[in-house]
PDB file of C-alpha atoms in Angstrom:
ATOM      1  CA  MET F   1      70.537 119.155  53.475  1.00 93.00           C
ATOM      2  CA  ILE F   2      68.618 123.202  53.354  1.00 94.00           C
ATOM      3  CA  VAL F   3      65.358 123.289  55.583  1.00 96.00           C
ATOM      4  CA  GLU F   4      63.143 126.413  54.928  1.00 96.00           C
ATOM      5  CA  VAL F   5      60.383 127.354  56.867  1.00 96.00           C
ATOM      6  CA  THR F   6      58.035 129.877  55.771  1.00 94.00           C
ATOM      7  CA  LEU F   7      54.407 131.279  57.184  1.00 93.00           C
ATOM      8  CA  ARG F   8      51.448 129.242  55.385  1.00 91.00           C
ATOM      9  CA  GLU F   9      49.294 131.422  52.791  1.00 87.00           C
ATOM     10  CA  GLY F  10      47.136 133.363  54.523  1.00 84.00           C
ATOM     11  CA  ILE F  11      48.938 133.398  57.794  1.00 88.00           C
ATOM     12  CA  ALA F  12      49.834 137.327  58.550  1.00 86.00           C
ATOM     13  CA  ASP F  13      53.222 137.428  58.787  1.00 90.00           C
ATOM     14  CA  PRO F  14      54.238 140.800  60.321  1.00 89.00           C
ATOM     15  CA  GLU F  15      58.081 140.782  59.764  1.00 90.00           C
ATOM     16  CA  GLY F  16      57.721 140.092  56.156  1.00 92.00           C
ATOM     17  CA  ALA F  17      55.187 143.055  55.856  1.00 91.00           C
ATOM     18  CA  THR F  18      57.145 145.372  58.034  1.00 90.00           C
ATOM     19  CA  ILE F  19      60.550 144.596  55.400  1.00 93.00           C
ATOM     20  CA  GLU F  20      58.130 145.116  52.609  1.00 94.00           C
ATOM     21  CA  ARG F  21      57.273 148.457  53.587  1.00 92.00           C
ATOM     22  CA  ALA F  22      60.597 149.687  54.104  1.00 93.00           C
ATOM     23  CA  LEU F  23      62.156 148.962  50.881  1.00 95.00           C
ATOM     24  CA  PRO F  24      60.847 151.621  48.800  1.00 93.00           C
ATOM     25  CA  ALA F  25      62.319 154.045  51.484  1.00 90.00           C
ATOM     26  CA  LEU F  26      65.464 152.535  50.886  1.00 92.00           C
ATOM     27  CA  GLY F  27      65.175 153.188  46.944  1.00 93.00           C
ATOM     28  CA  PHE F  28      64.551 149.445  46.075  1.00 94.00           C
ATOM     29  CA  GLU F  29      61.505 149.461  44.055  1.00 92.00           C
ATOM     30  CA  GLY F  30      59.134 146.724  42.323  1.00 93.00           C
ATOM     31  CA  VAL F  31      59.522 144.015  45.316  1.00 94.00           C
ATOM     32  CA  THR F  32      55.765 143.280  45.251  1.00 94.00           C
ATOM     33  CA  GLN F  33      56.082 140.776  48.044  1.00 92.00           C
ATOM     34  CA  VAL F  34      58.187 139.674  51.079  1.00 94.00           C
ATOM     35  CA  ARG F  35      57.647 136.509  53.089  1.00 92.00           C
ATOM     36  CA  ALA F  36      60.097 135.891  56.041  1.00 93.00           C
ATOM     37  CA  GLY F  37      61.153 132.974  57.566  1.00 95.00           C
ATOM     38  CA  LYS F  38      63.647 130.607  58.765  1.00 95.00           C
ATOM     39  CA  PHE F  39      66.906 128.676  57.189  1.00 95.00           C
ATOM     40  CA  PHE F  40      68.166 125.829  58.696  1.00 96.00           C
ATOM     41  CA  ARG F  41      71.590 123.386  57.484  1.00 95.00           C
ATOM     42  CA  LEU F  42      71.713 120.295  58.446  1.00 94.00           C
ATOM     43  CA  GLU F  43      74.499 117.380  57.889  1.00 92.00           C
ATOM     44  CA  VAL F  44      73.257 114.152  57.448  1.00 91.00           C
ATOM     45  CA  GLU F  45      74.368 110.874  57.519  1.00 92.00           C
ATOM     46  CA  ALA F  46      72.562 108.558  55.473  1.00 92.00           C
ATOM     47  CA  ALA F  47      72.591 105.885  52.611  1.00 94.00           C
ATOM     48  CA  SER F  48      71.561 108.148  50.202  1.00 93.00           C
ATOM     49  CA  PRO F  49      70.674 111.435  49.390  1.00 92.00           C
ATOM     50  CA  ASP F  50      66.882 110.423  49.086  1.00 94.00           C
ATOM     51  CA  GLU F  51      66.910 108.473  52.522  1.00 95.00           C
ATOM     52  CA  ALA F  52      68.771 112.132  54.061  1.00 94.00           C
ATOM     53  CA  LEU F  53      65.727 113.836  52.615  1.00 95.00           C
ATOM     54  CA  GLU F  54      63.335 112.055  54.129  1.00 95.00           C
ATOM     55  CA  ARG F  55      65.075 112.115  57.690  1.00 95.00           C
ATOM     56  CA  ALA F  56      65.219 115.919  57.104  1.00 95.00           C
ATOM     57  CA  GLN F  57      61.655 116.523  56.168  1.00 96.00           C
ATOM     58  CA  ALA F  58      60.504 114.389  58.871  1.00 95.00           C
ATOM     59  CA  LEU F  59      62.564 116.273  61.481  1.00 95.00           C
ATOM     60  CA  ALA F  60      61.590 119.994  59.928  1.00 96.00           C
ATOM     61  CA  GLU F  61      58.158 118.914  59.943  1.00 94.00           C
ATOM     62  CA  ARG F  62      58.228 117.845  63.760  1.00 93.00           C
ATOM     63  CA  LEU F  63      60.683 120.143  65.272  1.00 95.00           C
ATOM     64  CA  LEU F  64      61.807 122.805  63.095  1.00 96.00           C
ATOM     65  CA  SER F  65      58.602 124.095  61.666  1.00 96.00           C
ATOM     66  CA  ASN F  66      54.970 124.274  63.946  1.00 95.00           C
ATOM     67  CA  PRO F  67      52.098 123.065  61.216  1.00 92.00           C
ATOM     68  CA  VAL F  68      49.921 124.745  62.693  1.00 92.00           C
ATOM     69  CA  ILE F  69      51.044 127.835  61.319  1.00 94.00           C
ATOM     70  CA  GLU F  70      54.081 126.991  58.865  1.00 95.00           C
ATOM     71  CA  ASP F  71      55.286 125.017  56.161  1.00 95.00           C
ATOM     72  CA  ALA F  72      58.571 123.183  55.881  1.00 96.00           C
ATOM     73  CA  VAL F  73      60.574 122.036  52.711  1.00 96.00           C
ATOM     74  CA  ALA F  74      63.679 120.063  52.712  1.00 96.00           C
ATOM     75  CA  ARG F  75      65.884 119.846  49.982  1.00 94.00           C
ATOM     76  CA  LEU F  76      69.517 118.800  49.509  1.00 92.00           C
ATOM     77  CA  ARG F  77      72.327 121.563  49.143  1.00 82.00           C
ATOM     78  CA  PRO F  78      73.096 122.462  45.653  1.00 63.00           C
ATOM     79  CA  SER F  79      77.321 121.749  45.576  1.00 55.00           C
TER      80      SER F  79
ATOM     81  CA  MET E   1      45.512 121.355 101.364  1.00 87.00           C
ATOM     82  CA  THR E   2      45.256 121.172  97.554  1.00 93.00           C
ATOM     83  CA  ARG E   3      48.375 120.828  96.242  1.00 96.00           C
ATOM     84  CA  VAL E   4      49.551 122.842  92.511  1.00 97.00           C
ATOM     85  CA  GLY E   5      52.385 121.775  90.859  1.00 98.00           C
ATOM     86  CA  ILE E   6      54.275 124.560  89.072  1.00 98.00           C
ATOM     87  CA  VAL E   7      56.572 123.153  86.181  1.00 98.00           C
ATOM     88  CA  VAL E   8      59.652 124.935  85.893  1.00 98.00           C
ATOM     89  CA  PHE E   9      61.462 124.530  82.734  1.00 97.00           C
ATOM     90  CA  PRO E  10      64.881 126.171  82.169  1.00 97.00           C
ATOM     91  CA  GLY E  11      64.701 129.781  81.374  1.00 97.00           C
ATOM     92  CA  SER E  12      61.063 130.020  82.685  1.00 97.00           C
ATOM     93  CA  ASN E  13      61.016 132.999  85.085  1.00 97.00           C
ATOM     94  CA  CYS E  14      57.056 133.557  86.680  1.00 97.00           C
ATOM     95  CA  GLU E  15      57.362 130.644  88.751  1.00 97.00           C
ATOM     96  CA  TYR E  16      57.755 132.708  91.833  1.00 98.00           C
ATOM     97  CA  ASP E  17      54.904 135.461  90.704  1.00 98.00           C
ATOM     98  CA  ALA E  18      52.952 132.010  90.689  1.00 98.00           C
ATOM     99  CA  ALA E  19      54.031 130.110  93.869  1.00 98.00           C
ATOM    100  CA  SER E  20      53.252 133.450  95.462  1.00 98.00           C
ATOM    101  CA  ALA E  21      49.775 133.506  93.982  1.00 98.00           C
ATOM    102  CA  VAL E  22      49.086 130.185  94.758  1.00 98.00           C
ATOM    103  CA  SER E  23      50.051 130.418  98.725  1.00 98.00           C
ATOM    104  CA  GLU E  24      47.902 133.754  98.607  1.00 97.00           C
ATOM    105  CA  LEU E  25      45.207 131.708  97.719  1.00 97.00           C
ATOM    106  CA  GLY E  26      45.242 129.480 100.399  1.00 96.00           C
ATOM    107  CA  ALA E  27      46.754 126.109  98.214  1.00 97.00           C
ATOM    108  CA  GLU E  28      50.459 124.636  98.679  1.00 97.00           C
ATOM    109  CA  PHE E  29      52.807 124.771  95.661  1.00 97.00           C
ATOM    110  CA  GLU E  30      55.446 122.257  94.233  1.00 97.00           C
ATOM    111  CA  PHE E  31      58.044 123.310  91.579  1.00 98.00           C
ATOM    112  CA  VAL E  32      58.576 120.462  89.178  1.00 97.00           C
ATOM    113  CA  TRP E  33      61.317 120.442  87.115  1.00 97.00           C
ATOM    114  CA  HIS E  34      61.325 120.002  83.487  1.00 96.00           C
ATOM    115  CA  SER E  35      62.946 116.163  83.790  1.00 96.00           C
ATOM    116  CA  THR E  36      60.438 115.103  86.655  1.00 95.00           C
ATOM    117  CA  THR E  37      58.680 112.094  84.903  1.00 95.00           C
ATOM    118  CA  THR E  38      55.655 111.280  87.460  1.00 93.00           C
ATOM    119  CA  LEU E  39      53.122 114.371  88.816  1.00 94.00           C
ATOM    120  CA  ALA E  40      52.021 112.533  92.020  1.00 92.00           C
ATOM    121  CA  GLY E  41      50.332 113.903  94.818  1.00 94.00           C
ATOM    122  CA  LEU E  42      49.301 117.040  92.501  1.00 96.00           C
ATOM    123  CA  ASP E  43      45.819 118.202  92.192  1.00 96.00           C
ATOM    124  CA  ALA E  44      46.322 120.959  89.584  1.00 97.00           C
ATOM    125  CA  LEU E  45      49.105 122.180  87.595  1.00 98.00           C
ATOM    126  CA  ILE E  46      50.701 125.524  86.587  1.00 98.00           C
ATOM    127  CA  LEU E  47      53.193 125.892  83.296  1.00 98.00           C
ATOM    128  CA  PRO E  48      53.833 129.629  83.993  1.00 98.00           C
ATOM    129  CA  GLY E  49      55.645 132.705  81.859  1.00 97.00           C
ATOM    130  CA  GLY E  50      59.091 133.312  80.847  1.00 97.00           C
ATOM    131  CA  PHE E  51      61.520 131.613  78.069  1.00 96.00           C
ATOM    132  CA  ALA E  52      61.323 127.779  78.233  1.00 95.00           C
ATOM    133  CA  HIS E  53      64.423 126.070  76.878  1.00 95.00           C
ATOM    134  CA  GLY E  54      65.594 129.752  75.414  1.00 94.00           C
ATOM    135  CA  ASP E  55      62.200 130.160  72.996  1.00 94.00           C
ATOM    136  CA  TYR E  56      64.967 129.015  70.871  1.00 93.00           C
ATOM    137  CA  LEU E  57      63.199 128.074  67.545  1.00 93.00           C
ATOM    138  CA  ARG E  58      60.045 129.099  68.087  1.00 94.00           C
ATOM    139  CA  PRO E  59      58.423 129.703  72.124  1.00 95.00           C
ATOM    140  CA  GLY E  60      57.294 126.377  73.240  1.00 95.00           C
ATOM    141  CA  ALA E  61      59.174 124.003  70.571  1.00 94.00           C
ATOM    142  CA  LEU E  62      61.633 122.862  72.568  1.00 95.00           C
ATOM    143  CA  ALA E  63      59.971 122.608  75.946  1.00 95.00           C
ATOM    144  CA  ARG E  64      57.318 120.629  73.620  1.00 93.00           C
ATOM    145  CA  PHE E  65      59.706 117.648  74.411  1.00 93.00           C
ATOM    146  CA  SER E  66      60.920 117.970  77.750  1.00 95.00           C
ATOM    147  CA  PRO E  67      60.248 114.287  79.788  1.00 96.00           C
ATOM    148  CA  VAL E  68      57.657 116.332  82.441  1.00 97.00           C
ATOM    149  CA  MET E  69      55.388 116.955  79.441  1.00 97.00           C
ATOM    150  CA  ASP E  70      54.150 113.013  78.534  1.00 97.00           C
ATOM    151  CA  ALA E  71      53.190 113.638  81.958  1.00 97.00           C
ATOM    152  CA  VAL E  72      51.189 116.806  81.980  1.00 98.00           C
ATOM    153  CA  ARG E  73      49.710 115.002  78.571  1.00 97.00           C
ATOM    154  CA  SER E  74      48.120 111.979  81.281  1.00 97.00           C
ATOM    155  CA  PHE E  75      47.489 114.341  83.765  1.00 97.00           C
ATOM    156  CA  ALA E  76      45.439 116.415  81.715  1.00 97.00           C
ATOM    157  CA  ALA E  77      43.845 113.527  80.159  1.00 97.00           C
ATOM    158  CA  ALA E  78      42.993 112.173  83.439  1.00 96.00           C
ATOM    159  CA  GLY E  79      40.847 115.575  83.774  1.00 96.00           C
ATOM    160  CA  GLY E  80      43.555 117.128  86.091  1.00 96.00           C
ATOM    161  CA  PRO E  81      43.275 120.458  85.527  1.00 97.00           C
ATOM    162  CA  VAL E  82      46.243 122.372  83.769  1.00 98.00           C
ATOM    163  CA  LEU E  83      46.487 126.248  83.308  1.00 98.00           C
ATOM    164  CA  GLY E  84      49.137 127.333  80.827  1.00 98.00           C
ATOM    165  CA  ILE E  85      50.373 131.178  81.234  1.00 98.00           C
ATOM    166  CA  CYS E  86      51.908 132.879  78.909  1.00 98.00           C
ATOM    167  CA  ASN E  87      54.939 131.195  77.272  1.00 98.00           C
ATOM    168  CA  GLY E  88      52.674 128.047  79.306  1.00 98.00           C
ATOM    169  CA  PHE E  89      49.996 128.790  76.413  1.00 98.00           C
ATOM    170  CA  GLN E  90      53.140 128.719  74.296  1.00 98.00           C
ATOM    171  CA  VAL E  91      53.920 125.363  75.127  1.00 98.00           C
ATOM    172  CA  LEU E  92      50.315 123.926  75.253  1.00 98.00           C
ATOM    173  CA  THR E  93      49.542 124.869  71.819  1.00 98.00           C
ATOM    174  CA  GLU E  94      53.011 123.307  70.691  1.00 97.00           C
ATOM    175  CA  ALA E  95      52.499 120.164  72.891  1.00 96.00           C
ATOM    176  CA  GLY E  96      49.112 120.161  70.858  1.00 96.00           C
ATOM    177  CA  LEU E  97      47.152 120.248  74.097  1.00 98.00           C
ATOM    178  CA  LEU E  98      45.351 123.513  72.921  1.00 98.00           C
ATOM    179  CA  PRO E  99      44.655 124.353  69.602  1.00 97.00           C
ATOM    180  CA  GLY E 100      45.937 127.289  67.134  1.00 97.00           C
ATOM    181  CA  ALA E 101      49.352 129.002  67.734  1.00 97.00           C
ATOM    182  CA  LEU E 102      50.984 132.139  69.185  1.00 97.00           C
ATOM    183  CA  GLN E 103      52.633 134.267  66.315  1.00 94.00           C
ATOM    184  CA  LYS E 104      54.565 137.438  66.731  1.00 93.00           C
ATOM    185  CA  ASN E 105      52.331 140.359  67.837  1.00 95.00           C
ATOM    186  CA  ARG E 106      50.831 142.719  65.326  1.00 91.00           C
ATOM    187  CA  GLY E 107      53.111 145.427  64.616  1.00 87.00           C
ATOM    188  CA  LEU E 108      56.133 143.447  66.199  1.00 89.00           C
ATOM    189  CA  THR E 109      56.524 145.015  69.621  1.00 93.00           C
ATOM    190  CA  PHE E 110      57.094 143.765  72.399  1.00 96.00           C
ATOM    191  CA  LEU E 111      53.921 144.715  75.133  1.00 97.00           C
ATOM    192  CA  CYS E 112      53.939 144.851  78.515  1.00 97.00           C
ATOM    193  CA  GLN E 113      50.860 146.717  79.760  1.00 97.00           C
ATOM    194  CA  PRO E 114      47.467 146.190  81.621  1.00 97.00           C
ATOM    195  CA  THR E 115      44.858 144.961  79.045  1.00 98.00           C
ATOM    196  CA  THR E 116      40.569 144.434  80.109  1.00 98.00           C
ATOM    197  CA  LEU E 117      39.595 141.200  79.077  1.00 98.00           C
ATOM    198  CA  VAL E 118      35.972 140.200  78.931  1.00 98.00           C
ATOM    199  CA  VAL E 119      35.067 136.259  80.004  1.00 98.00           C
ATOM    200  CA  ALA E 120      33.786 134.537  77.093  1.00 98.00           C
ATOM    201  CA  SER E 121      33.218 131.282  78.695  1.00 98.00           C
ATOM    202  CA  THR E 122      32.314 129.805  82.140  1.00 97.00           C
ATOM    203  CA  LYS E 123      32.730 126.407  81.243  1.00 96.00           C
ATOM    204  CA  SER E 124      36.917 126.395  81.498  1.00 97.00           C
ATOM    205  CA  VAL E 125      38.966 125.982  85.222  1.00 97.00           C
ATOM    206  CA  LEU E 126      39.664 128.955  85.180  1.00 97.00           C
ATOM    207  CA  THR E 127      36.414 130.915  84.700  1.00 97.00           C
ATOM    208  CA  ARG E 128      34.181 128.489  87.115  1.00 94.00           C
ATOM    209  CA  GLY E 129      34.421 131.697  89.715  1.00 93.00           C
ATOM    210  CA  ALA E 130      33.806 134.355  87.212  1.00 96.00           C
ATOM    211  CA  SER E 131      30.462 135.387  85.321  1.00 97.00           C
ATOM    212  CA  VAL E 132      29.958 135.906  81.463  1.00 98.00           C
ATOM    213  CA  GLY E 133      30.496 139.262  80.247  1.00 98.00           C
ATOM    214  CA  GLN E 134      32.574 140.171  83.638  1.00 98.00           C
ATOM    215  CA  GLU E 135      35.355 142.251  82.707  1.00 98.00           C
ATOM    216  CA  LEU E 136      38.813 141.823  84.562  1.00 98.00           C
ATOM    217  CA  VAL E 137      42.316 144.091  84.238  1.00 98.00           C
ATOM    218  CA  VAL E 138      45.282 142.007  83.689  1.00 98.00           C
ATOM    219  CA  PRO E 139      48.761 142.525  82.550  1.00 98.00           C
ATOM    220  CA  ILE E 140      50.373 141.070  79.292  1.00 98.00           C
ATOM    221  CA  ASN E 141      53.969 140.515  78.699  1.00 97.00           C
ATOM    222  CA  HIS E 142      54.861 139.261  75.568  1.00 97.00           C
ATOM    223  CA  PHE E 143      56.327 139.353  71.892  1.00 96.00           C
ATOM    224  CA  SER E 144      54.749 136.502  70.140  1.00 96.00           C
ATOM    225  CA  GLY E 145      50.902 136.660  71.919  1.00 97.00           C
ATOM    226  CA  SER E 146      48.841 136.706  68.792  1.00 97.00           C
ATOM    227  CA  TYR E 147      46.727 133.881  68.758  1.00 98.00           C
ATOM    228  CA  THR E 148      45.454 132.265  65.112  1.00 95.00           C
ATOM    229  CA  CYS E 149      44.132 129.219  64.160  1.00 94.00           C
ATOM    230  CA  ASP E 150      42.784 128.091  60.769  1.00 92.00           C
ATOM    231  CA  ASP E 151      39.017 128.399  60.318  1.00 93.00           C
ATOM    232  CA  ALA E 152      38.024 124.978  61.053  1.00 95.00           C
ATOM    233  CA  THR E 153      39.651 125.198  64.068  1.00 96.00           C
ATOM    234  CA  LEU E 154      37.827 128.721  65.184  1.00 97.00           C
ATOM    235  CA  ALA E 155      34.291 127.360  64.399  1.00 98.00           C
ATOM    236  CA  THR E 156      34.998 124.482  66.498  1.00 98.00           C
ATOM    237  CA  LEU E 157      35.949 126.809  69.177  1.00 98.00           C
ATOM    238  CA  HIS E 158      32.497 128.761  69.045  1.00 98.00           C
ATOM    239  CA  ALA E 159      30.408 126.092  68.676  1.00 98.00           C
ATOM    240  CA  ASP E 160      32.200 124.126  71.913  1.00 97.00           C
ATOM    241  CA  ASP E 161      32.018 127.349  74.032  1.00 97.00           C
ATOM    242  CA  ARG E 162      35.899 127.101  73.975  1.00 98.00           C
ATOM    243  CA  ILE E 163      37.317 130.764  74.080  1.00 98.00           C
ATOM    244  CA  VAL E 164      37.661 132.161  77.680  1.00 98.00           C
ATOM    245  CA  LEU E 165      38.800 135.232  77.630  1.00 98.00           C
ATOM    246  CA  ARG E 166      38.762 138.078  75.109  1.00 98.00           C
ATOM    247  CA  TYR E 167      40.522 141.686  74.381  1.00 98.00           C
ATOM    248  CA  ARG E 168      38.100 144.065  74.878  1.00 98.00           C
ATOM    249  CA  ASP E 169      40.678 146.511  72.954  1.00 98.00           C
ATOM    250  CA  ASN E 170      42.994 143.862  71.089  1.00 98.00           C
ATOM    251  CA  PRO E 171      46.749 144.754  71.888  1.00 98.00           C
ATOM    252  CA  ASN E 172      48.425 142.140  69.467  1.00 97.00           C
ATOM    253  CA  GLY E 173      46.051 141.523  66.705  1.00 96.00           C
ATOM    254  CA  SER E 174      44.821 138.016  68.032  1.00 97.00           C
ATOM    255  CA  ARG E 175      42.298 136.545  66.041  1.00 97.00           C
ATOM    256  CA  ASP E 176      38.923 136.802  67.311  1.00 98.00           C
ATOM    257  CA  ASP E 177      40.631 138.776  70.220  1.00 98.00           C
ATOM    258  CA  ILE E 178      40.934 136.004  71.766  1.00 98.00           C
ATOM    259  CA  ALA E 179      43.189 135.829  75.109  1.00 98.00           C
ATOM    260  CA  ALA E 180      42.591 132.434  76.120  1.00 98.00           C
ATOM    261  CA  VAL E 181      40.901 129.050  75.040  1.00 98.00           C
ATOM    262  CA  ALA E 182      40.780 126.086  76.610  1.00 98.00           C
ATOM    263  CA  ASN E 183      40.749 122.183  75.505  1.00 98.00           C
ATOM    264  CA  GLU E 184      37.687 120.151  74.961  1.00 97.00           C
ATOM    265  CA  ALA E 185      37.186 119.143  78.157  1.00 97.00           C
ATOM    266  CA  GLY E 186      37.303 122.972  79.674  1.00 97.00           C
ATOM    267  CA  ASN E 187      40.012 121.395  81.852  1.00 98.00           C
ATOM    268  CA  VAL E 188      43.611 122.541  80.570  1.00 98.00           C
ATOM    269  CA  VAL E 189      43.287 126.272  79.844  1.00 98.00           C
ATOM    270  CA  GLY E 190      45.842 128.990  78.341  1.00 98.00           C
ATOM    271  CA  LEU E 191      45.904 132.278  78.590  1.00 98.00           C
ATOM    272  CA  MET E 192      48.919 135.082  77.071  1.00 98.00           C
ATOM    273  CA  PRO E 193      47.813 137.487  80.121  1.00 98.00           C
ATOM    274  CA  HIS E 194      49.634 137.303  83.350  1.00 98.00           C
ATOM    275  CA  PRO E 195      46.501 136.659  86.491  1.00 98.00           C
ATOM    276  CA  GLU E 196      49.383 135.786  88.745  1.00 98.00           C
ATOM    277  CA  ARG E 197      50.346 139.386  88.717  1.00 97.00           C
ATOM    278  CA  ALA E 198      46.978 140.894  89.298  1.00 98.00           C
ATOM    279  CA  MET E 199      46.807 139.772  92.326  1.00 98.00           C
ATOM    280  CA  SER E 200      46.565 142.944  94.768  1.00 97.00           C
ATOM    281  CA  THR E 201      44.770 146.741  94.004  1.00 95.00           C
ATOM    282  CA  LEU E 202      48.076 148.380  95.494  1.00 94.00           C
ATOM    283  CA  LEU E 203      50.087 146.988  91.865  1.00 91.00           C
ATOM    284  CA  GLY E 204      47.108 148.052  89.965  1.00 93.00           C
ATOM    285  CA  SER E 205      44.258 144.966  89.799  1.00 97.00           C
ATOM    286  CA  ALA E 206      43.624 142.531  91.814  1.00 98.00           C
ATOM    287  CA  ASP E 207      41.128 140.573  89.141  1.00 98.00           C
ATOM    288  CA  GLY E 208      43.249 137.867  88.514  1.00 98.00           C
ATOM    289  CA  ARG E 209      42.734 136.114  91.898  1.00 97.00           C
ATOM    290  CA  VAL E 210      39.123 135.827  90.438  1.00 97.00           C
ATOM    291  CA  LEU E 211      40.865 133.493  87.795  1.00 98.00           C
ATOM    292  CA  LEU E 212      43.294 131.741  89.598  1.00 98.00           C
ATOM    293  CA  ALA E 213      40.639 131.076  93.212  1.00 97.00           C
ATOM    294  CA  GLY E 214      38.378 129.705  90.692  1.00 96.00           C
ATOM    295  CA  PHE E 215      41.368 127.383  89.062  1.00 97.00           C
ATOM    296  CA  ILE E 216      43.187 126.369  92.562  1.00 96.00           C
ATOM    297  CA  ALA E 217      38.873 125.490  93.983  1.00 94.00           C
ATOM    298  CA  VAL E 218      38.747 123.202  90.872  1.00 91.00           C
ATOM    299  CA  GLY E 219      41.911 121.334  92.204  1.00 85.00           C
ATOM    300  CA  ALA E 220      40.844 121.544  95.579  1.00 86.00           C
ATOM    301  CA  ARG E 221      37.517 119.210  94.271  1.00 81.00           C
ATOM    302  CA  ALA E 222      39.700 116.824  92.035  1.00 73.00           C
ATOM    303  CA  HIS E 223      41.594 116.752  95.850  1.00 70.00           C
ATOM    304  CA  ALA E 224      38.530 115.536  97.765  1.00 68.00           C
TER     305      ALA E 224
END
C-alpha cells in the first residue's frame, strides 16, 4: 500500500514554497506549484485488496496524518 | 503542599527545568513516566518540552498514544489543571485536548530567542495571576511552533476568550499571533514559549514566574 499525506488546501506549506522558489535558480522553469508531503509504504495482510485499502486509509487518518491540517490518501501500489 | 506531576516521555528534555521551576515556586513535583496509567495524588500536570518519541511522524503524533494520555484526558475532564509547554503543547493538540495544530515555523528556521508575549485572557489556569495586556518576556525554542486552525475554530477561540497569550512580534507565522490557547473550561492550556526558562532576571527574565505561580496556585486550590 502507498499512503500519501499532504497539507490540506489553504494550509500554508513553507517547505513546498521554499522548494518552489529554489527551482528557477537551478534552471527548472515552468513549475507553478510545489506541495511537500509525506510518503509511506505499507505491507498489509488482508483477505482482499478492498479490505487492505480500508485498513490503510483508517490508519492513515488516525495516525499517519493530522486531520486538522493534513489529508491522507491510501492506494494500492501499482505492480 | 501542591503536588505537580511532570509527564516524561522518551525524548522529553525540559522536565528538570520544569521541576526546578515548580520547586522554586514552593510546590512539590513528581516525574510521571509515560507508561503510567494512574495519576493519584497529583493536583496539577505539566507536559514539558522536548522531542517525545523522537518527534517521529509529527511532534506529538506518537506521544498521543502513550498509556499515560488516557489518564491525562481523565484528569483534564475532571477539571484538573494541565499545562503543555512547547512539545507538551504539540502533544495536547495531537491528543485533541486543545484545538488546532502546530506547523513548521514560517521561514523553516529553528527559533531560539526571547519573545515578548501579551496576555490576551486571564480566564485560563496559566494567566490567573496576570492582567490582560500585560507584557511578559519568555523564550521560545522550537521548529514547529506556528499555530494554525481553521476559521471556525478561530472564531470559537475568540468568542470564548480562549486565546491566552499572543506574540507581540510574531516570530513563527502563528495564526492571529497566537502563542497559547486554552480548552473550553480554561483548565487545559498549551503554549510554545518556555516559562520555566524565565525564572530569573540573572538569566534574562523572571516573567515566567507570573504564569507558573498562577498555575500552581490553581493546583493548590484543587488540593484544598
